[in-house]
Amino acid sequence: MTSEIASTTAAQLAEKIANKTAQVGIIGLGYVGLPLAVEFAKAGFTVTGIDLVESKVERINAGDSYIQDIPAGEVQALVDAGKLRATTDFSVVAGLDTINICVPTPLRKTKDPDMSFIVSACQEIAKFVHPGMLAILESTTYPGTTDELVLPMLSSTGLEVGRDFFLCFSPERVDPGNAKFQTRNIPKVVGGVTPACTQLGAQFYAQALEHVVPVSSTQVAEMVKLLENTFRMINIGLVNELAIMCERMSINIWEVIDAAATKPFGFMPFYPGPGLGGHCIPIDPFYLSWKSKQAGIEARFIELAGYINGQMPHFVVEKVQNALNDRGKAVKGSHIHILGVAYKRDIDDVRESPALDIIHLLQRRGATVTYSDPFVPSIRMDQEIMLATDEAEAVAKADATVIVTDHAGTDYKSLVGRSPLIVDTRNALRGVSAPNVIRL
Ligand SMILES: NC(=O)c1ccc[n+]([C@@H]2O[C@H](COP(=O)([O-])OP(=O)(O)OC[C@H]3O[C@@H](n4cnc5c(N)ncnc54)[C@H](O)[C@@H]3O)[C@@H](O)[C@H]2O)c1
């Protein structure tokens, strides 16, 4: 890249980044922010994390971790070395050179973007924005957010972007629970409001991460993330619809996918399941459809896949109901045990998990529902807290067990002899054929 750094302020910031004396700030210390903070601290920067939740701040300062992929020992070593600290006090922004914003971007009930977390974080930053500061938004959001929403807030101070302060968007692509690809070795896409912003953003990430991919604008960077997650959401929607078709035609969808996946080009396997979960795939595409509606384009693929994926918990409950009926029982009055409530394998996150919908639907039909999950000791159902039960005991007593999350480390095959009826939504019982096993 040719140098876009014209102002003295930019050159000074570039120097601080190069010699790792830049004071780094990370706003929002969750699944995205804490791993990022740890990565920059490990690279040699002094990092300050800012979060509104006092207990998270206290745990970090005490050398503890509440994020599964980050070992407490790693936090402890960085805190002891004076490389990492956390605070709830935004006034520290005045002394920071870089700021990464990693706050939540949920949907409102109407499926419209909830920008309140970004807005409130930026309002705080705007109070302390100063010459020589680089701010990077990492929260997944609709194309245009950085330029249309964040930039006006930060430049309301009279500072000029690209000359006095610098602003980028860089989508976070972390995949919790993925042992192979983590913050450090997932390529980092970054686009700035001006070429100098992009150059500084790319230089900054290159100091801590293995591979940086600069793009021409914040909008491109915002859209990259939405393409990735919409691609997943739509392909999962397609395969879920195929699963429903295959059930009608008595074809084993899992066998179909395995055979199709032997094609060495032009096919990528996606798998059906009980529905989408997590803070990304069920949500992000609706940020895009909201924005595209404003541009006069209906995002029909997104709406359709959203509908099909949203039907999957109902489809699972119908499967349970039909299987019980075939055995002379009804959902009402039956005990149904849910195996796994996290939204995907080997993680502790239940945000948007289809397990919660399935439990709710079964309870509404009069079932007694229990659950077990080695990663999730309790869940909140409306106003009530539901505690995990002992798996072996519950499976033995229940009229049916539904495998909703296929955590590794569970002996699924042994279920066949322990449960009168198993509804397997993940093909955890791959290769097992038994009269008491019903597959999605
Ligand atoms: N979780 C993932 O796998 C993942 C992956 C890629 C991208 N993302 C995106 O990254 C963003 C963050 O997601 P997450 O999963 O880390 O969320 P999270 O809820 O785990 O963490 C967000 C943190 O921000 C804090 N926070 C909220 N408002 C704040 C404010 N105004 N000031 C300071 N702190 C504030 C919260 O207390 C919380 O600790 C979202 O936009 C999400 O879509 C998430």
Coordinates of C-alpha atoms and ligand atoms in Angstrom, one line a residue:
M1 CA 0.0 0.0 0.0
T2 CA 1.3 3.5 -0.8
S3 CA 1.4 5.8 2.2
E4 CA -1.8 7.8 2.7
I5 CA -0.4 9.4 5.9
A6 CA -0.2 13.1 5.2
S7 CA -0.9 14.7 8.6
T8 CA 1.6 14.9 11.5
T9 CA -1.1 13.5 13.7
A10 CA -1.4 10.4 11.6
A11 CA 2.4 10.0 11.4
Q12 CA 2.6 10.2 15.2
L13 CA -0.1 7.6 15.6
A14 CA 1.6 5.4 13.1
E15 CA 4.8 5.6 15.0
K16 CA 3.1 4.7 18.3
I17 CA 1.5 1.7 16.7
A18 CA 4.8 0.6 15.1
N19 CA 6.6 0.7 18.4
K20 CA 3.6 -0.6 20.4
T21 CA 3.5 2.4 22.7
A22 CA -0.1 3.2 21.5
Q23 CA -2.5 2.9 24.4
V24 CA -5.2 0.4 23.2
G25 CA -8.8 0.5 24.4
I26 CA -11.5 -2.2 23.8
I27 CA -15.1 -1.3 24.5
G28 CA -17.4 -4.2 25.3
L29 CA -15.6 -7.2 26.9
G30 CA -17.8 -10.1 25.7
Y31 CA -17.2 -13.0 23.3
V32 CA -15.6 -10.6 20.8
G33 CA -14.0 -7.9 22.9
L34 CA -12.2 -10.0 25.6
P35 CA -10.3 -12.2 23.1
L36 CA -9.3 -9.1 21.1
A37 CA -8.1 -7.3 24.2
V38 CA -6.0 -10.4 25.2
E39 CA -4.5 -10.7 21.7
F40 CA -3.3 -7.0 21.6
A41 CA -2.0 -7.4 25.2
K42 CA -0.1 -10.5 24.2
A43 CA 1.3 -8.6 21.2
G44 CA 2.9 -6.2 23.7
F45 CA 0.4 -3.3 23.8
T46 CA -1.0 -1.9 27.1
V47 CA -4.7 -2.6 26.8
T48 CA -7.6 -1.1 28.8
G49 CA -11.0 -2.8 28.5
I50 CA -14.2 -0.8 29.1
D51 CA -17.5 -2.5 30.0
L52 CA -20.6 -1.4 31.8
V53 CA -20.9 -4.6 33.8
E54 CA -19.0 -4.2 37.0
S55 CA -18.6 -7.9 37.7
K56 CA -16.8 -8.5 34.3
V57 CA -14.4 -5.7 35.0
E58 CA -13.7 -7.0 38.5
R59 CA -13.1 -10.5 37.2
I60 CA -10.6 -9.3 34.6
N61 CA -8.8 -7.2 37.1
A62 CA -8.6 -10.2 39.4
G63 CA -7.0 -12.2 36.6
D64 CA -10.1 -14.3 35.9
S65 CA -11.9 -15.1 32.6
Y66 CA -15.6 -15.7 31.9
I67 CA -15.1 -16.5 28.2
Q68 CA -14.6 -20.2 27.5
D69 CA -12.0 -19.7 24.8
I70 CA -9.8 -17.5 27.1
P71 CA -8.0 -19.4 29.9
A72 CA -8.0 -17.5 33.2
G73 CA -4.2 -18.1 33.4
E74 CA -3.7 -16.0 30.3
V75 CA -5.7 -13.1 31.7
Q76 CA -3.9 -13.4 35.0
A77 CA -0.4 -13.3 33.4
L78 CA -1.4 -10.2 31.3
V79 CA -2.9 -8.4 34.3
D80 CA 0.2 -9.2 36.5
A81 CA 2.5 -7.9 33.7
G82 CA 0.5 -4.6 33.7
K83 CA -0.6 -5.2 30.0
L84 CA -4.3 -5.6 30.6
R85 CA -6.8 -3.9 32.9
A86 CA -10.5 -3.2 32.8
T87 CA -12.7 -0.3 33.9
T88 CA -16.3 0.9 33.8
D89 CA -15.0 4.5 33.5
F90 CA -15.2 6.0 30.0
S91 CA -13.0 9.0 31.0
V92 CA -9.9 6.7 30.3
V93 CA -10.7 7.2 26.6
A94 CA -9.0 10.6 26.9
G95 CA -5.7 8.8 27.3
L96 CA -6.2 6.1 24.7
D97 CA -4.8 6.1 21.2
T98 CA -7.0 3.4 19.7
I99 CA -10.5 2.2 20.5
N100 CA -12.2 -1.0 19.2
I101 CA -16.0 -1.0 19.7
C102 CA -17.3 -4.5 20.4
V103 CA -20.8 -3.9 21.8
P104 CA -23.9 -6.0 21.1
T105 CA -26.1 -5.4 18.0
P106 CA -29.3 -7.3 18.7
L107 CA -32.7 -7.0 16.9
R108 CA -35.7 -5.3 18.3
K109 CA -38.9 -7.4 18.6
T110 CA -39.9 -6.0 15.2
K111 CA -36.6 -7.4 13.7
D112 CA -35.3 -3.9 13.2
P113 CA -31.7 -3.2 14.2
D114 CA -31.2 -2.1 17.9
M115 CA -28.4 0.4 17.6
S116 CA -28.7 1.6 21.2
F117 CA -25.5 -0.1 22.4
I118 CA -23.4 1.5 19.5
V119 CA -25.0 4.9 20.1
S120 CA -24.4 4.9 23.8
A121 CA -20.8 3.7 23.5
C122 CA -20.2 6.4 20.8
Q123 CA -21.8 9.1 22.9
E124 CA -19.3 8.3 25.7
I125 CA -16.4 8.2 23.2
A126 CA -17.4 11.5 21.7
K127 CA -16.9 13.2 25.1
F128 CA -13.2 12.2 25.1
V129 CA -12.3 12.0 21.4
H130 CA -9.0 13.7 20.8
P131 CA -6.5 14.4 18.0
G132 CA -4.5 11.3 17.1
M133 CA -7.2 8.7 18.0
L134 CA -8.1 5.7 15.9
A135 CA -11.6 4.3 16.5
I136 CA -12.7 1.0 14.9
L137 CA -16.2 -0.3 15.0
E138 CA -16.3 -4.1 15.1
S139 CA -19.9 -4.8 16.0
T140 CA -21.8 -6.4 13.1
T141 CA -24.2 -3.9 11.6
Y142 CA -25.9 -2.6 8.5
P143 CA -23.8 -1.1 5.7
G144 CA -23.5 2.7 6.3
T145 CA -23.4 2.6 10.1
T146 CA -19.8 3.8 10.4
D147 CA -20.2 6.7 8.0
E148 CA -23.8 7.7 8.7
L149 CA -24.1 7.1 12.5
V150 CA -20.7 6.9 14.1
L151 CA -18.8 9.5 12.1
P152 CA -21.3 12.4 12.8
M153 CA -21.1 11.6 16.5
L154 CA -17.3 11.7 16.6
S155 CA -16.8 14.6 14.3
S156 CA -19.4 16.8 16.1
T157 CA -16.4 17.7 18.3
G158 CA -15.0 19.7 15.4
L159 CA -12.2 17.3 14.7
E160 CA -11.7 16.2 11.1
V161 CA -11.7 12.5 10.2
G162 CA -8.6 11.4 8.2
R163 CA -6.6 14.3 9.5
D164 CA -7.2 14.7 13.3
F165 CA -8.8 11.4 14.1
F166 CA -9.3 8.1 12.2
L167 CA -12.3 5.9 11.9
C168 CA -12.7 2.3 10.4
F169 CA -15.0 -0.6 10.4
S170 CA -13.6 -4.1 10.8
P171 CA -16.0 -7.0 11.1
E172 CA -15.3 -9.5 13.9
R173 CA -15.3 -13.1 12.6
V174 CA -14.5 -15.0 15.8
D175 CA -16.1 -18.4 16.0
P176 CA -16.5 -19.3 19.7
G177 CA -15.4 -22.9 20.5
N178 CA -13.3 -23.2 17.3
A179 CA -9.9 -24.5 18.3
K180 CA -8.3 -24.1 14.9
F181 CA -9.3 -20.5 14.0
Q182 CA -9.3 -17.9 16.7
T183 CA -8.9 -14.1 16.8
R184 CA -5.2 -14.2 15.9
N185 CA -5.4 -16.4 12.8
I186 CA -8.7 -15.3 11.3
P187 CA -7.9 -12.8 8.5
K188 CA -9.0 -9.3 9.5
V189 CA -10.9 -7.2 7.0
V190 CA -10.7 -3.5 7.6
G191 CA -12.0 -0.4 5.7
G192 CA -11.6 3.2 6.7
V193 CA -13.6 6.4 6.1
T194 CA -10.5 7.8 4.3
P195 CA -7.4 6.0 2.9
A196 CA -5.3 7.2 5.9
C197 CA -7.9 5.7 8.2
T198 CA -7.6 2.3 6.3
Q199 CA -3.9 2.5 6.4
L200 CA -3.7 3.1 10.1
G201 CA -6.4 0.5 10.9
A202 CA -4.5 -2.1 8.8
Q203 CA -1.2 -1.2 10.4
F204 CA -2.8 -1.5 13.9
Y205 CA -4.2 -5.0 13.3
A206 CA -1.1 -6.3 11.6
Q207 CA 0.8 -5.7 14.9
A208 CA -1.3 -8.4 16.7
L209 CA -3.1 -10.5 14.0
E210 CA -1.6 -12.8 11.3
H211 CA -3.4 -11.5 8.2
V212 CA -5.0 -8.2 7.4
V213 CA -7.3 -7.6 4.4
P214 CA -7.7 -3.8 3.7
V215 CA -10.8 -2.9 1.6
S216 CA -11.7 0.4 0.0
S217 CA -14.4 1.7 2.4
T218 CA -16.3 1.1 5.6
Q219 CA -19.4 0.1 3.7
V220 CA -17.5 -2.7 1.9
A221 CA -16.1 -4.0 5.3
E222 CA -19.6 -3.8 6.8
M223 CA -21.1 -5.7 3.8
V224 CA -18.4 -8.4 3.9
K225 CA -19.6 -9.6 7.3
L226 CA -23.2 -9.6 6.2
L227 CA -22.4 -11.5 3.0
E228 CA -20.7 -14.2 5.1
N229 CA -23.4 -14.6 7.7
T230 CA -26.3 -14.3 5.1
F231 CA -24.6 -17.0 3.0
R232 CA -24.7 -19.3 6.1
M233 CA -28.2 -18.4 7.1
I234 CA -29.6 -19.0 3.6
N235 CA -27.8 -22.3 3.0
I236 CA -29.0 -23.6 6.3
G237 CA -32.5 -22.5 5.4
L238 CA -32.2 -24.4 2.1
V239 CA -31.0 -27.6 3.8
N240 CA -33.7 -27.2 6.5
E241 CA -36.3 -27.0 3.8
L242 CA -34.8 -30.1 2.1
A243 CA -34.9 -31.9 5.4
I244 CA -38.7 -31.2 5.6
M245 CA -39.1 -32.4 2.0
C246 CA -37.0 -35.5 2.7
E247 CA -39.1 -36.4 5.7
R248 CA -42.3 -36.3 3.5
M249 CA -40.6 -38.5 0.9
S250 CA -39.0 -40.9 3.5
I251 CA -35.4 -40.0 2.4
N252 CA -32.6 -39.8 4.9
I253 CA -31.3 -36.1 4.4
W254 CA -28.1 -36.9 6.3
E255 CA -27.2 -39.6 3.9
V256 CA -28.0 -37.3 0.9
I257 CA -25.7 -34.6 2.2
D258 CA -22.8 -37.0 2.9
A259 CA -23.0 -38.4 -0.6
A260 CA -23.3 -34.9 -2.2
A261 CA -20.3 -33.8 -0.2
T262 CA -18.1 -36.3 -2.0
K263 CA -18.3 -34.0 -5.0
P264 CA -14.8 -32.4 -5.0
F265 CA -15.9 -29.0 -6.4
G266 CA -19.0 -26.7 -6.5
F267 CA -20.6 -28.1 -3.3
M268 CA -20.2 -27.2 0.3
P269 CA -22.2 -29.2 2.9
F270 CA -24.6 -27.5 5.3
Y271 CA -26.6 -29.5 7.8
P272 CA -30.2 -29.2 9.0
G273 CA -30.9 -28.7 12.6
P274 CA -33.4 -27.6 15.2
G275 CA -33.1 -23.9 14.2
L276 CA -30.6 -21.1 14.2
G277 CA -29.0 -19.8 17.3
G278 CA -26.3 -17.4 18.6
H279 CA -25.8 -13.7 18.4
C280 CA -24.9 -13.7 14.7
I281 CA -26.5 -16.0 12.1
P282 CA -30.2 -15.5 13.1
I283 CA -29.7 -11.8 13.6
D284 CA -27.2 -10.2 11.2
P285 CA -29.0 -10.9 7.9
F286 CA -31.9 -8.8 9.2
Y287 CA -29.6 -5.8 9.6
L288 CA -29.1 -6.2 5.8
S289 CA -32.7 -6.7 4.9
W290 CA -33.7 -3.6 7.0
K291 CA -31.1 -1.5 5.2
S292 CA -32.0 -2.9 1.8
K293 CA -35.7 -2.1 2.3
Q294 CA -34.6 1.6 2.7
A295 CA -32.9 1.3 -0.6
G296 CA -36.1 0.0 -2.1
I297 CA -35.1 -3.7 -2.4
E298 CA -36.8 -6.5 -0.6
A299 CA -34.3 -9.1 0.7
R300 CA -36.4 -12.0 -0.3
F301 CA -33.9 -14.8 0.2
I302 CA -33.3 -13.5 3.8
E303 CA -37.0 -13.3 4.7
L304 CA -37.6 -16.8 3.3
A305 CA -34.7 -18.5 5.0
G306 CA -35.6 -16.7 8.2
Y307 CA -39.1 -18.1 7.9
I308 CA -38.0 -21.6 7.2
N309 CA -35.3 -21.6 10.0
G310 CA -37.8 -20.1 12.4
Q311 CA -40.2 -23.1 11.7
M312 CA -37.6 -25.7 12.7
P313 CA -38.3 -25.8 16.5
H314 CA -42.0 -26.4 15.5
F315 CA -40.9 -29.1 13.1
V316 CA -38.9 -30.8 15.9
V317 CA -41.8 -30.6 18.4
E318 CA -44.1 -32.1 15.7
K319 CA -41.6 -35.0 15.3
V320 CA -41.6 -35.6 19.0
Q321 CA -45.4 -35.5 19.1
N322 CA -45.8 -37.9 16.2
A323 CA -43.3 -40.3 17.6
L324 CA -45.0 -40.3 21.0
N325 CA -48.4 -40.7 19.3
D326 CA -47.1 -43.7 17.4
R327 CA -46.3 -45.2 20.8
G328 CA -49.8 -44.5 22.2
K329 CA -48.6 -41.5 24.2
A330 CA -49.2 -37.7 23.9
V331 CA -47.0 -34.7 24.5
K332 CA -49.4 -33.6 27.2
G333 CA -48.4 -35.4 30.4
S334 CA -45.2 -36.8 29.0
H335 CA -41.7 -36.2 30.4
I336 CA -39.4 -34.9 27.7
H337 CA -35.7 -34.5 28.3
I338 CA -33.7 -32.0 26.2
L339 CA -30.1 -33.0 25.7
G340 CA -28.0 -29.8 25.1
V341 CA -29.3 -26.3 25.2
A342 CA -26.3 -24.3 23.9
Y343 CA -26.9 -23.0 20.4
K344 CA -24.0 -25.1 19.1
R345 CA -21.6 -27.8 20.0
D346 CA -19.1 -27.3 22.9
I347 CA -19.9 -23.8 23.9
D348 CA -21.9 -22.3 26.8
D349 CA -23.9 -19.6 24.8
V350 CA -27.7 -20.0 24.8
R351 CA -28.5 -16.7 23.0
E352 CA -31.3 -17.3 20.5
S353 CA -30.8 -21.0 21.1
P354 CA -33.6 -23.1 19.4
A355 CA -33.6 -25.3 22.5
L356 CA -35.3 -22.5 24.4
D357 CA -38.1 -22.4 21.8
I358 CA -38.4 -26.2 21.8
I359 CA -38.7 -26.2 25.6
H360 CA -41.3 -23.5 25.5
L361 CA -43.4 -25.2 22.8
L362 CA -43.3 -28.5 24.6
Q363 CA -44.3 -26.9 27.9
R364 CA -47.1 -25.1 26.2
R365 CA -48.4 -28.5 25.0
G366 CA -48.5 -29.8 28.5
A367 CA -45.2 -31.7 28.7
T368 CA -42.9 -31.8 31.7
V369 CA -39.5 -30.8 30.4
T370 CA -36.1 -31.2 31.9
Y371 CA -32.7 -30.5 30.3
S372 CA -29.1 -31.4 30.8
D373 CA -26.0 -29.6 29.3
P374 CA -22.5 -29.9 30.6
F375 CA -21.8 -26.3 29.6
V376 CA -25.0 -24.7 30.8
P377 CA -25.9 -25.1 34.5
S378 CA -29.1 -23.0 34.2
I379 CA -31.3 -21.2 31.7
R380 CA -33.8 -18.4 32.0
M381 CA -37.3 -19.2 30.7
D382 CA -39.4 -16.0 30.8
Q383 CA -39.3 -15.1 34.4
E384 CA -38.2 -18.5 35.7
I385 CA -34.8 -20.1 36.1
M386 CA -34.6 -23.7 35.0
L387 CA -31.7 -25.8 36.4
A388 CA -29.9 -28.5 34.5
T389 CA -30.7 -32.0 35.8
D390 CA -28.6 -35.2 36.0
E391 CA -28.5 -36.5 32.5
A392 CA -28.5 -40.3 33.2
E393 CA -31.4 -40.0 35.7
A394 CA -33.5 -37.8 33.5
V395 CA -32.9 -39.9 30.3
A396 CA -33.9 -43.1 32.1
K397 CA -37.1 -41.5 33.5
A398 CA -38.2 -39.5 30.4
D399 CA -40.7 -40.7 27.8
A400 CA -38.5 -39.1 25.1
T401 CA -35.1 -37.5 24.9
V402 CA -34.4 -34.9 22.3
I403 CA -30.8 -34.3 21.2
V404 CA -30.8 -30.6 20.5
T405 CA -27.1 -29.8 20.9
D406 CA -24.5 -32.5 20.0
H407 CA -21.7 -31.6 22.4
A408 CA -18.7 -33.8 22.0
G409 CA -17.9 -36.0 25.0
T410 CA -21.5 -37.4 25.4
D411 CA -21.9 -41.1 24.7
Y412 CA -24.8 -40.8 22.3
K413 CA -24.8 -44.5 21.3
S414 CA -25.5 -45.5 24.9
L415 CA -28.7 -43.5 24.8
V416 CA -30.2 -46.2 22.6
G417 CA -30.3 -48.6 25.5
R418 CA -31.2 -46.0 28.1
S419 CA -34.1 -44.1 26.5
P420 CA -37.4 -45.4 25.2
L421 CA -37.5 -42.7 22.4
I422 CA -34.7 -40.5 21.0
V423 CA -35.4 -37.6 18.6
D424 CA -32.0 -36.7 17.1
T425 CA -32.0 -33.3 15.5
R426 CA -28.2 -33.3 14.9
N427 CA -27.5 -36.8 13.5
A428 CA -25.5 -37.4 16.7
L429 CA -26.5 -41.1 16.3
R430 CA -24.9 -41.3 12.8
G431 CA -24.9 -44.9 11.6
V432 CA -27.2 -46.1 14.4
S433 CA -30.4 -47.7 13.3
A434 CA -32.9 -48.6 16.0
P435 CA -36.7 -48.5 16.4
N436 CA -36.4 -46.0 19.2
V437 CA -34.3 -43.5 17.2
I438 CA -36.0 -40.8 15.1
R439 CA -33.9 -38.5 13.0
L440 CA -34.7 -35.0 11.8
Ligands
LIG1 N1 -20.4 -13.9 19.6 C1 -19.9 -14.1 18.4 O1 -19.6 -15.2 18.0 C2 -19.6 -13.0 17.4 C3 -18.9 -13.2 16.3 C4 -18.6 -12.2 15.4 C5 -19.2 -10.9 15.6 N2 -20.0 -10.7 16.7 C6 -20.5 -9.4 16.9 O2 -19.7 -8.7 17.8 C7 -20.5 -7.8 18.6 C8 -20.4 -8.2 20.1 O3 -20.9 -9.5 20.3 P1 -20.5 -10.3 21.6 O4 -20.9 -11.7 21.3 O5 -19.1 -10.1 22.0 O6 -21.5 -9.7 22.6 P2 -21.4 -9.8 24.2 O7 -22.8 -9.5 24.7 O8 -20.7 -11.1 24.6 O9 -20.4 -8.7 24.6 C9 -20.7 -7.3 24.5 C10 -20.2 -6.6 25.8 O10 -20.4 -5.2 25.6 C11 -20.8 -4.6 26.8 N3 -21.5 -3.4 26.6 C12 -22.7 -3.2 26.1 N4 -23.0 -1.9 25.9 C13 -21.8 -1.2 26.3 C14 -21.4 0.1 26.3 N5 -22.3 1.1 25.9 N6 -20.2 0.4 26.8 C15 -19.3 -0.5 27.1 N7 -19.6 -1.9 27.1 C16 -20.9 -2.2 26.7 C17 -21.6 -5.7 27.5 O11 -21.7 -5.6 28.9 C18 -20.9 -7.0 27.1 O12 -19.9 -7.4 28.0 C19 -21.9 -8.0 18.1 O13 -22.2 -7.0 17.1 C20 -21.9 -9.3 17.4 O14 -22.9 -9.4 16.3 C21 -20.2 -11.7 17.6

